[in-house]
mmCIF file of C-alpha atoms in Angstrom:
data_model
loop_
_atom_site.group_PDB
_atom_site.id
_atom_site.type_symbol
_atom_site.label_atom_id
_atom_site.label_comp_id
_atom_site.label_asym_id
_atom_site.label_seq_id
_atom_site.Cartn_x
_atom_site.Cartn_y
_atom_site.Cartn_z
ATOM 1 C CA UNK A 1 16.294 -18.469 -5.142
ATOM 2 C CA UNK A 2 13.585 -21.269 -6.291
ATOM 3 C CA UNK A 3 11.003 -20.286 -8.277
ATOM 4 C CA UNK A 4 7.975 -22.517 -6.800
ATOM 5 C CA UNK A 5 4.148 -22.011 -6.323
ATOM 6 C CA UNK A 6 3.572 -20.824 -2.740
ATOM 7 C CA UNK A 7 0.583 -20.985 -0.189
ATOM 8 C CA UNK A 8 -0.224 -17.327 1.187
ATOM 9 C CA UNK A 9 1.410 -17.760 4.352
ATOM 10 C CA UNK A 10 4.339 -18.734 2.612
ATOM 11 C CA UNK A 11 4.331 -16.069 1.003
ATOM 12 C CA UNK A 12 3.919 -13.569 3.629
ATOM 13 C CA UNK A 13 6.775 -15.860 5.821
ATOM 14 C CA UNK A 14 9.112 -15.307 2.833
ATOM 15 C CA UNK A 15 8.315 -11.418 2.303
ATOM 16 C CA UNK A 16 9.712 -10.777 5.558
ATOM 17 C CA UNK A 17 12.750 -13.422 5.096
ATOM 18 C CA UNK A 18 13.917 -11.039 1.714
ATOM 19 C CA UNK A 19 13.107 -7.949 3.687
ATOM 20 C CA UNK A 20 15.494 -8.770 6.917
ATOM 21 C CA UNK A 21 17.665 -10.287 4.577
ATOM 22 C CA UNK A 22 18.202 -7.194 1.554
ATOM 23 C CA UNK A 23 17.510 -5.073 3.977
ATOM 24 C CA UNK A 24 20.170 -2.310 3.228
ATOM 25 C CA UNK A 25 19.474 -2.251 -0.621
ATOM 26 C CA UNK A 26 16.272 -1.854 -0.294
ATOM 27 C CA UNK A 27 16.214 0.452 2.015
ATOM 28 C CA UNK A 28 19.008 2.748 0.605
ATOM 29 C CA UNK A 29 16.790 2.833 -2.700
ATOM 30 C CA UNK A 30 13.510 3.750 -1.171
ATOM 31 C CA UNK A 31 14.970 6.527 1.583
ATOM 32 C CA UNK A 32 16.491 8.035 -1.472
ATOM 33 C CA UNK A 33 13.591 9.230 -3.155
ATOM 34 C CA UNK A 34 11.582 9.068 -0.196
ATOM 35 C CA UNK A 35 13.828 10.400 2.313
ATOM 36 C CA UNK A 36 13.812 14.411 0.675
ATOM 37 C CA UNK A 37 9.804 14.234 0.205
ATOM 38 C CA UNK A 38 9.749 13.108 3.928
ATOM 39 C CA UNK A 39 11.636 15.818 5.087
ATOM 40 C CA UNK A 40 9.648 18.344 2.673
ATOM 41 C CA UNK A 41 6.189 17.708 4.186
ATOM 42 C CA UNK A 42 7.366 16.987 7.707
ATOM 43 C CA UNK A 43 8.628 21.168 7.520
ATOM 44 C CA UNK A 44 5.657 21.951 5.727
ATOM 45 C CA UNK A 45 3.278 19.965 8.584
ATOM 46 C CA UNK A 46 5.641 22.065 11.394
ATOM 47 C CA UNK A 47 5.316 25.561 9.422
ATOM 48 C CA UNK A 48 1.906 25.269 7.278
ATOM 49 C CA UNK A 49 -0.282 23.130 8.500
ATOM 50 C CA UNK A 50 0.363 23.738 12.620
ATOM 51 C CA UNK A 51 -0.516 26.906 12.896
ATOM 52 C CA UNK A 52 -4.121 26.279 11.668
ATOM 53 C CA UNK A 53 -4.370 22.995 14.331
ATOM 54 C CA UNK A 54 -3.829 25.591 17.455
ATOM 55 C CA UNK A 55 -6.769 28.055 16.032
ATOM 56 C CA UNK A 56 -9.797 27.466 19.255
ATOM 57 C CA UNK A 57 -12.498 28.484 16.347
ATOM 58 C CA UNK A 58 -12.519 25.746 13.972
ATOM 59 C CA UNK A 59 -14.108 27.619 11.083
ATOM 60 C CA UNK A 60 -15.722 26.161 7.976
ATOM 61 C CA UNK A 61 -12.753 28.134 6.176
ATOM 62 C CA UNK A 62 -10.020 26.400 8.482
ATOM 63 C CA UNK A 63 -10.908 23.034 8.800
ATOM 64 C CA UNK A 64 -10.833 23.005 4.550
ATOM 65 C CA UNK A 65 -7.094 24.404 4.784
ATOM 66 C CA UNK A 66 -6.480 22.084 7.119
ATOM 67 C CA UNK A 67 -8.476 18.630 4.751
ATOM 68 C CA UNK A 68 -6.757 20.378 1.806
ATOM 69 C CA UNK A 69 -3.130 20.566 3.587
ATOM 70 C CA UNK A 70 -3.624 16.873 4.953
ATOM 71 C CA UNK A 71 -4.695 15.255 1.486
ATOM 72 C CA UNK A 72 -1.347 17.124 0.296
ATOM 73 C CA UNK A 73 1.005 16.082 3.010
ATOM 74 C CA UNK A 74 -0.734 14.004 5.426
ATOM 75 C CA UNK A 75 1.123 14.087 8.914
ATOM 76 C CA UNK A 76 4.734 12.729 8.760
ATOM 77 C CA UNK A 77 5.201 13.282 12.359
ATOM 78 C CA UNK A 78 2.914 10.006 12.248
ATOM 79 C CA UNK A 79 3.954 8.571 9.981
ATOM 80 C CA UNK A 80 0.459 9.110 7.504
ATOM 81 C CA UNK A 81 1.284 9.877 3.736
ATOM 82 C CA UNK A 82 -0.272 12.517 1.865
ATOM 83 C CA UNK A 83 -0.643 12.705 -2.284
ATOM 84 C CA UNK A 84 3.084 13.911 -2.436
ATOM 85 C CA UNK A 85 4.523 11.334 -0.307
ATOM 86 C CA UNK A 86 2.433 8.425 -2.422
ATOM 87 C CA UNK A 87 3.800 9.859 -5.710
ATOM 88 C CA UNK A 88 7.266 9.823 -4.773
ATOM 89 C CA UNK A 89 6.868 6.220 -2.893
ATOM 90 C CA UNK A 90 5.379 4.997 -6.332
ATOM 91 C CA UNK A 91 8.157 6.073 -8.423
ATOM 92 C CA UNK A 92 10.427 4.547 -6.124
ATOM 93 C CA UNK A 93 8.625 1.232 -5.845
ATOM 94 C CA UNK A 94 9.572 1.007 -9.791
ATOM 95 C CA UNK A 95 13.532 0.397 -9.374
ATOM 96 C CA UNK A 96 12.552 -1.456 -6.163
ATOM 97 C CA UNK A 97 10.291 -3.744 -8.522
ATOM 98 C CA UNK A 98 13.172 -4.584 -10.713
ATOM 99 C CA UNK A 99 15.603 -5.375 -7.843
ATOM 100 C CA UNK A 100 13.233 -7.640 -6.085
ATOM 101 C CA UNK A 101 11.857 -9.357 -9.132
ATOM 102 C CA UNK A 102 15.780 -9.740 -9.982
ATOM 103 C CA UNK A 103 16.149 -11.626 -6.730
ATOM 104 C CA UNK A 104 13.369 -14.149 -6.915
ATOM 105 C CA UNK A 105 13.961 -14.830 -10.615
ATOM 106 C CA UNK A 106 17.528 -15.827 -9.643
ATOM 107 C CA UNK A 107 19.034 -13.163 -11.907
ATOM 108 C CA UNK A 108 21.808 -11.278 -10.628
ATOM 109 C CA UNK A 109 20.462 -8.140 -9.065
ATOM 110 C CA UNK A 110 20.920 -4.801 -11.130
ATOM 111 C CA UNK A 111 23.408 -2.205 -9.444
ATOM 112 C CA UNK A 112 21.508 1.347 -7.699
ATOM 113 C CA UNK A 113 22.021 3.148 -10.427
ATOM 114 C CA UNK A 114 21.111 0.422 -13.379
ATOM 115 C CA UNK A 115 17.982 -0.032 -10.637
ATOM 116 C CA UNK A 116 17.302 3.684 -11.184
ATOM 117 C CA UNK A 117 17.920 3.956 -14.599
ATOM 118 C CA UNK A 118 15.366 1.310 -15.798
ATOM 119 C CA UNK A 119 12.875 1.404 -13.311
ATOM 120 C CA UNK A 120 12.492 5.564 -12.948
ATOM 121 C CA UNK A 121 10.965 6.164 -16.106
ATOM 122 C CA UNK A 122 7.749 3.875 -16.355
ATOM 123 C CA UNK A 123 7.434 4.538 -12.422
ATOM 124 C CA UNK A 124 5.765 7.524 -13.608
ATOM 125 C CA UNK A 125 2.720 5.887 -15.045
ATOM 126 C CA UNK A 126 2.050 4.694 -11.892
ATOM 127 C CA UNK A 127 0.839 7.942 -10.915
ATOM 128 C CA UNK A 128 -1.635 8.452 -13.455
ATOM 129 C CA UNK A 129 -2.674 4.722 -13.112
ATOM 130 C CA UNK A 130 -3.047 5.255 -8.928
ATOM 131 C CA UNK A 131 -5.253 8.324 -9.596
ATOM 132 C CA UNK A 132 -7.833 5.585 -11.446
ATOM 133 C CA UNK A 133 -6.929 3.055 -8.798
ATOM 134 C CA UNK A 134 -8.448 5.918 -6.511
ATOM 135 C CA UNK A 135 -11.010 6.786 -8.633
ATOM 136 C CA UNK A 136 -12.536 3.059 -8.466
ATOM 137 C CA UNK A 137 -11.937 2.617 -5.074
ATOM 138 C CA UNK A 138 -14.134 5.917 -4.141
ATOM 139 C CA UNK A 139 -16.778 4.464 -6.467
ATOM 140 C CA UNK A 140 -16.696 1.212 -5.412
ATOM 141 C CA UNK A 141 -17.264 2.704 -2.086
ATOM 142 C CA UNK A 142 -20.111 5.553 -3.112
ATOM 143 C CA UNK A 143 -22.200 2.728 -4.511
ATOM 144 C CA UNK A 144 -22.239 0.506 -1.576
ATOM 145 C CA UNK A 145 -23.032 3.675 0.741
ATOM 146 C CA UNK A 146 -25.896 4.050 -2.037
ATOM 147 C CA UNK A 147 -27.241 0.345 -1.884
ATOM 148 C CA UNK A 148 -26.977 0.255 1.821
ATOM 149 C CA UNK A 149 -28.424 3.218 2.616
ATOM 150 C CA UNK A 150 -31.479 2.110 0.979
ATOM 151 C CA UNK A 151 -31.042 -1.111 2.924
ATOM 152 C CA UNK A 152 -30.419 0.690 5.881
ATOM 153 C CA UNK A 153 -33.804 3.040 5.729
ATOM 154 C CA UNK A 154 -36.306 -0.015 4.880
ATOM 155 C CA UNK A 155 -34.439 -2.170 7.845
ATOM 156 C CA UNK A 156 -35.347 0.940 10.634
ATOM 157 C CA UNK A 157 -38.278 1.479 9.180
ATOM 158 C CA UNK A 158 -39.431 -1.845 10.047
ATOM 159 C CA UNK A 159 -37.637 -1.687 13.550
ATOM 160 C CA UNK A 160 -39.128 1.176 14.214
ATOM 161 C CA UNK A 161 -42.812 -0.361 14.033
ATOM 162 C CA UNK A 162 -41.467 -3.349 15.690
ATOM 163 C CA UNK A 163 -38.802 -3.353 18.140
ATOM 164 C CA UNK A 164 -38.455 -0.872 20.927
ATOM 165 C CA UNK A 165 -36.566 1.930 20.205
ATOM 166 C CA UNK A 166 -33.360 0.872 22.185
ATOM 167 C CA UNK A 167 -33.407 -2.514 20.035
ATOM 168 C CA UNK A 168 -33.568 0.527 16.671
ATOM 169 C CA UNK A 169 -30.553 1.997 18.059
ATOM 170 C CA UNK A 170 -28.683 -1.028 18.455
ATOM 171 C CA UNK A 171 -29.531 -2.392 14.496
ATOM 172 C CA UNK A 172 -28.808 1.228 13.501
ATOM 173 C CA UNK A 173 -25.233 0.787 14.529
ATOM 174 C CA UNK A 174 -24.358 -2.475 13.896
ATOM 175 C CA UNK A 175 -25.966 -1.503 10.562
ATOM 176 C CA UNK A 176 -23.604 0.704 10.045
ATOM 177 C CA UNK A 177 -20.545 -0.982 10.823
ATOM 178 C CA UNK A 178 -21.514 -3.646 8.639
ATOM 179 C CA UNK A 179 -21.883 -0.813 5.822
ATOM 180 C CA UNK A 180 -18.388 0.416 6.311
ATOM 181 C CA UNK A 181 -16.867 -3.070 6.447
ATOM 182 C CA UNK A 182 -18.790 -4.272 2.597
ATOM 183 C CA UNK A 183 -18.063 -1.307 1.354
ATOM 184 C CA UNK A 184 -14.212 -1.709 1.906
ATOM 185 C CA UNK A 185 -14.335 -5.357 1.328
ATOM 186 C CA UNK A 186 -15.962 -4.272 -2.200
ATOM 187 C CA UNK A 187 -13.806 -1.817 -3.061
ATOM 188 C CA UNK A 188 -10.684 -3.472 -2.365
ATOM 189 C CA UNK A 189 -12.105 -6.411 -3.703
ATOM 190 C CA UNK A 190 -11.901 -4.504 -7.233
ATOM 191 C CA UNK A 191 -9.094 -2.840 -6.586
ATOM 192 C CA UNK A 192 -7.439 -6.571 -6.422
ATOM 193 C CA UNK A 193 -8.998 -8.240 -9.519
ATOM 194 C CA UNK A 194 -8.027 -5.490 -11.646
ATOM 195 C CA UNK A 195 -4.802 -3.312 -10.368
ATOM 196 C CA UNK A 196 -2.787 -5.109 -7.647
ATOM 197 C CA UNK A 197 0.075 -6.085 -9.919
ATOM 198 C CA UNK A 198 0.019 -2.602 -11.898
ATOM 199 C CA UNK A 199 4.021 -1.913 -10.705
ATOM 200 C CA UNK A 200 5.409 -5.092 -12.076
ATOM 201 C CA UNK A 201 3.214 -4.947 -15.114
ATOM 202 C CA UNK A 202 4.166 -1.537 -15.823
ATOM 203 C CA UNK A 203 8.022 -1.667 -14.536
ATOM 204 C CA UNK A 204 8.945 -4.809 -15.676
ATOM 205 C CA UNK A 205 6.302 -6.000 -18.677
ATOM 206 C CA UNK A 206 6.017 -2.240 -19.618
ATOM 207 C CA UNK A 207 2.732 -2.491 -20.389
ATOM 208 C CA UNK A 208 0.392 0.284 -21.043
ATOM 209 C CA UNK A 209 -2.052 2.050 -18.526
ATOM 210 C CA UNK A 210 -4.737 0.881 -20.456
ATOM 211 C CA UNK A 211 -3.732 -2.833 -20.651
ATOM 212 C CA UNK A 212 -3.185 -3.496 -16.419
ATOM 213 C CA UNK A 213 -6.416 -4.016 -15.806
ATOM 214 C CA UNK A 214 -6.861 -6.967 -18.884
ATOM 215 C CA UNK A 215 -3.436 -8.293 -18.003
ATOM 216 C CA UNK A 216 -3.900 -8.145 -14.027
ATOM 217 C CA UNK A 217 -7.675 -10.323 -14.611
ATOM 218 C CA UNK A 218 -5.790 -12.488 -16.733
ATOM 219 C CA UNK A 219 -3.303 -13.720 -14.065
ATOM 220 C CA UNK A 220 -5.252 -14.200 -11.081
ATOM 221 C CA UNK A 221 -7.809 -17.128 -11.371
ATOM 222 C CA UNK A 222 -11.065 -16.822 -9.336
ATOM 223 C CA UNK A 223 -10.148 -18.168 -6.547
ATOM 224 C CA UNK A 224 -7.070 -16.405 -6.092
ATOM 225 C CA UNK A 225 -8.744 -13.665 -6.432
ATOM 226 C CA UNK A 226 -11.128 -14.135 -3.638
ATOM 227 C CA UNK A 227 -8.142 -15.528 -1.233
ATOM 228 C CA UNK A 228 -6.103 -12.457 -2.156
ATOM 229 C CA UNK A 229 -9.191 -9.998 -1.799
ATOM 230 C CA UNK A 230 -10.055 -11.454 2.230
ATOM 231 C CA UNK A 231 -6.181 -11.459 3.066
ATOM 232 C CA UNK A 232 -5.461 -7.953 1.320
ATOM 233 C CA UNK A 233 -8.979 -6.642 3.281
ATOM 234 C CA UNK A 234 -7.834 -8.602 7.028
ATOM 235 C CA UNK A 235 -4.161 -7.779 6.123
ATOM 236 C CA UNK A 236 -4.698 -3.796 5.868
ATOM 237 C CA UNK A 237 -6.164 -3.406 9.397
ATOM 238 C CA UNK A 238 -3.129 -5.444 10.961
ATOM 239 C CA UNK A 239 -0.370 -3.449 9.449
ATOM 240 C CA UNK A 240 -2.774 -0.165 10.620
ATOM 241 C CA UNK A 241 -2.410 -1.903 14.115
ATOM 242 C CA UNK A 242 1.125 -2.103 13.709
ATOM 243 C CA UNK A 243 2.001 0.752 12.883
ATOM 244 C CA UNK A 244 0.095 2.541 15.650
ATOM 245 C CA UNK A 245 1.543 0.325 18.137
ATOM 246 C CA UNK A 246 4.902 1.761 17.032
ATOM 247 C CA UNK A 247 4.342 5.396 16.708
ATOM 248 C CA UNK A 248 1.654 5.463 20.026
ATOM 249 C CA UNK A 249 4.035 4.631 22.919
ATOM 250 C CA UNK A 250 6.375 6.864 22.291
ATOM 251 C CA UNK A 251 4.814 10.552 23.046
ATOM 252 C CA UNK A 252 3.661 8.500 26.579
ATOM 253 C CA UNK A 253 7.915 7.917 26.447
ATOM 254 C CA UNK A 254 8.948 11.241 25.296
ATOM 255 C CA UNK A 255 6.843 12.994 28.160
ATOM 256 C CA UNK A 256 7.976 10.490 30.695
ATOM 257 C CA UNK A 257 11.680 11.641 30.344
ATOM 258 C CA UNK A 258 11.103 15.042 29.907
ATOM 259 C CA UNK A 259 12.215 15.345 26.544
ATOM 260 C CA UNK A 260 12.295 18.979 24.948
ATOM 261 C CA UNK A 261 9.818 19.338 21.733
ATOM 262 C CA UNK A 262 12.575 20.522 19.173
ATOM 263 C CA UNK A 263 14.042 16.936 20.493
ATOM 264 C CA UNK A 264 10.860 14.653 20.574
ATOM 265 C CA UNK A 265 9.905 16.038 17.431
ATOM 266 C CA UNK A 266 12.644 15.206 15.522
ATOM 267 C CA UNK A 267 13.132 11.540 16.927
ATOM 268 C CA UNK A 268 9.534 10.794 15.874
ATOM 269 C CA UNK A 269 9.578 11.895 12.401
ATOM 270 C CA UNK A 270 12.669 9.685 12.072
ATOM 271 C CA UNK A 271 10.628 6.676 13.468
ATOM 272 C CA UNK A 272 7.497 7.005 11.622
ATOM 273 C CA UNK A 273 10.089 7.639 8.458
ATOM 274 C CA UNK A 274 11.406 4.614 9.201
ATOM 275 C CA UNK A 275 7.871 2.793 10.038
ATOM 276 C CA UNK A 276 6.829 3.548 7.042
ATOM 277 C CA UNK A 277 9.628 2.634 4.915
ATOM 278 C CA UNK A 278 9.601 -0.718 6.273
ATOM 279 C CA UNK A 279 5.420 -0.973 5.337
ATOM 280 C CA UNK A 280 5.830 0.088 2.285
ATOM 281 C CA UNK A 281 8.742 -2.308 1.378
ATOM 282 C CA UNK A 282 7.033 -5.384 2.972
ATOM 283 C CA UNK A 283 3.861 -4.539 1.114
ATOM 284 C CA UNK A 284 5.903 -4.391 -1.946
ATOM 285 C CA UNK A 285 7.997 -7.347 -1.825
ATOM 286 C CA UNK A 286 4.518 -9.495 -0.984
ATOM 287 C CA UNK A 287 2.880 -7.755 -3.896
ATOM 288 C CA UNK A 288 5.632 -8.996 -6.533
ATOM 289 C CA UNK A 289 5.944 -12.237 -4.504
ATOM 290 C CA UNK A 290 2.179 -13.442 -5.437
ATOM 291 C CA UNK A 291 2.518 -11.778 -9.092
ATOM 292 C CA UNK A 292 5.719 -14.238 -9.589
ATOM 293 C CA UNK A 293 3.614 -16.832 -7.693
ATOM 294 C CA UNK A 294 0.752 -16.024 -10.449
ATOM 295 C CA UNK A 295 3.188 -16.907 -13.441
ATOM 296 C CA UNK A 296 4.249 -19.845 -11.902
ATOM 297 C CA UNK A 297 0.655 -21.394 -11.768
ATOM 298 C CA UNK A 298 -1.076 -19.721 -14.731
ATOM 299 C CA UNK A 299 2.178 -19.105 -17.164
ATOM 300 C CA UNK A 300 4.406 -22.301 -15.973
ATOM 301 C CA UNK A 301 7.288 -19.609 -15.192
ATOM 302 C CA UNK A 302 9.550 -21.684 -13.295
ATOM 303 C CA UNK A 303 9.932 -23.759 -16.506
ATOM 304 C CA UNK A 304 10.582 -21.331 -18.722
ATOM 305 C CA UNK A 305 13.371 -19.348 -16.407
ATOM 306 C CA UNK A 306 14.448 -23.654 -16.260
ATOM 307 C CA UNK A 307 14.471 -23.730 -19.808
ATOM 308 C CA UNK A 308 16.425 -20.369 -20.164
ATOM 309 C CA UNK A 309 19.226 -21.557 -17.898
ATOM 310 C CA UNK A 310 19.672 -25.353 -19.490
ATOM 311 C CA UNK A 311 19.612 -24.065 -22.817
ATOM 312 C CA UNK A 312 20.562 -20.612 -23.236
ATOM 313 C CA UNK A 313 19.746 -18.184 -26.767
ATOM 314 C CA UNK A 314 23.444 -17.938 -28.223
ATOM 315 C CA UNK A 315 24.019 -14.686 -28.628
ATOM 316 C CA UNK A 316 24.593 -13.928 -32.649
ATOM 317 C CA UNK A 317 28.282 -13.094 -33.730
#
């Protein structure tokens, strides 16, 4: 495959291409770490967490269960990870790193296990690593609810003295929709300049934790940064979109044809397995895509993997 600066689009176009194309290695490597953790938290959802969704008094005491059980599993059945299936999906996207990188560098792809072998073990700094991800993105996000709530109280406080109170109401809420979208567009924003190529960096430069951040800066320019941070923001919403449009029509089928729950069940905790699988490898693939597309423009990659292949190290005797 030709190693060549890319627009966005191209990008994206091509993400898809390798995904339809590698489909089966890709996906037999993901479904086999993901595959037992999917199963795991779709019983626990059915056992643990179900029994506290059919209780008619929604206590104080209940409805923290039921945050607490979400943030751990989230709801399979719909194909919405929890912590346990993002740690598990992050230590697989490490031999999934390798094997794509291997494919757009033109190298000869590793086998599953040589995949697993080398990309397992530094996988599991991407755990630590996501919890600061997380921790920056809730910050990013409590500090923009902080500036705009300030922003917020002076704007209705002049409303109020003069505009009717209908025309409060309406600045109110588009106040506030505004609010949510900077304060995404912020955080993710950061979360792009500083983190967005942590798997390669880790997997395949085996960097340090502390080093991603300095490294990740380092290979997206300004501007790249800014294109990357309004795609990654308008991108996020689309493949939301998606993936409801996947998952919604189905209960509307199930229902239709009668199906029997310990049927319907089943079949949709297969498909959202399946939805998400496919996300989380096309995120992946475009992630690695622009961090190769990154060395090509900032590190002149294409000429050194050129250089590599006309005039290869002899190996010493």
């Amino acid at each position: 495959m030709e190693v060549t600066p890319m627009p966005l689009m191209a990008i994206l176009d091509s993400s898809f291409d390798l995904l339809r194309n590698e489909y089966r290695p890709l996906l037999l490597l993901s479904a086999l770490f993901y595959l037992p953790a999917h199963v795991l938290c779709y019983a626990l959802e059915a056992i643990w967490m179900h029994p506290d969704l059919q209780v008619q008094d929604l206590t104080s005491d209940v409805l923290l269960r039921l945050v607490g059980k979400f943030l751990l599993i989230g709801l399979p059945s719909r194909a919405v990870p929890g912590a346990l299936s993002l740690c598990v999906l992050l230590v697989a996207s490490g031999p999934l790193c390798l094997y794509i990188l291997s494919l757009l560098l033109g190298e000869s792809p590793p086998s599953f296990w040589q995949a697993v072998r080398q990309g397992i073990g530094p996988a599991f700094r991407l755990i630590p690593l996501a919890l600061i991800v997380m921790a920056v993105f809730l910050g990013g996000l409590f500090f923009m609810q902080l500036l705009f709530l300030v922003i917020v109280s002076v704007v209705i406080l002049a409303a109020h003295y003069l505009f009717a109170s209908d025309v409060t109401t309406v600045v109110t809420i588009v106040l506030s929709f505004v609010d949510l979208f900077v304060s995404l567009l912020m955080a993710v924003g950061i979360v792009t300049r500083y983190f967005l190529f942590a798997c390669p960096l880790i997997v395949y430069e085996k960097l340090p934790v502390g080093a991603v951040w300095e490294r990740n800066a380092t290979l997206l320019s300004r501007s790249q940064a800014v294109k990357l941070w309004i795609s990654i923001t308008l991108l996020l919403p689309v493949l939301l979109c998606l993936q409801v449009a996947a998952l919604s029509p189905l209960n509307y089928v199930f229902e239709y044809f009668s199906f029997p729950p310990l049927l319907s069940d089943p079949l949709l905790s297969l498909i959202s397995f399946c939805v998400t699988l496919i996300l989380f490898l096309y995120i992946l693939i475009v992630v690695v895509r622009i961090y190769v597309d990154c060395r090509v423009r900032r590190e002149a990659l294409d000429i050194r993997l050129l250089a590599q292949r006309l005039y290869p190290k002899e190996e010493p005797s």
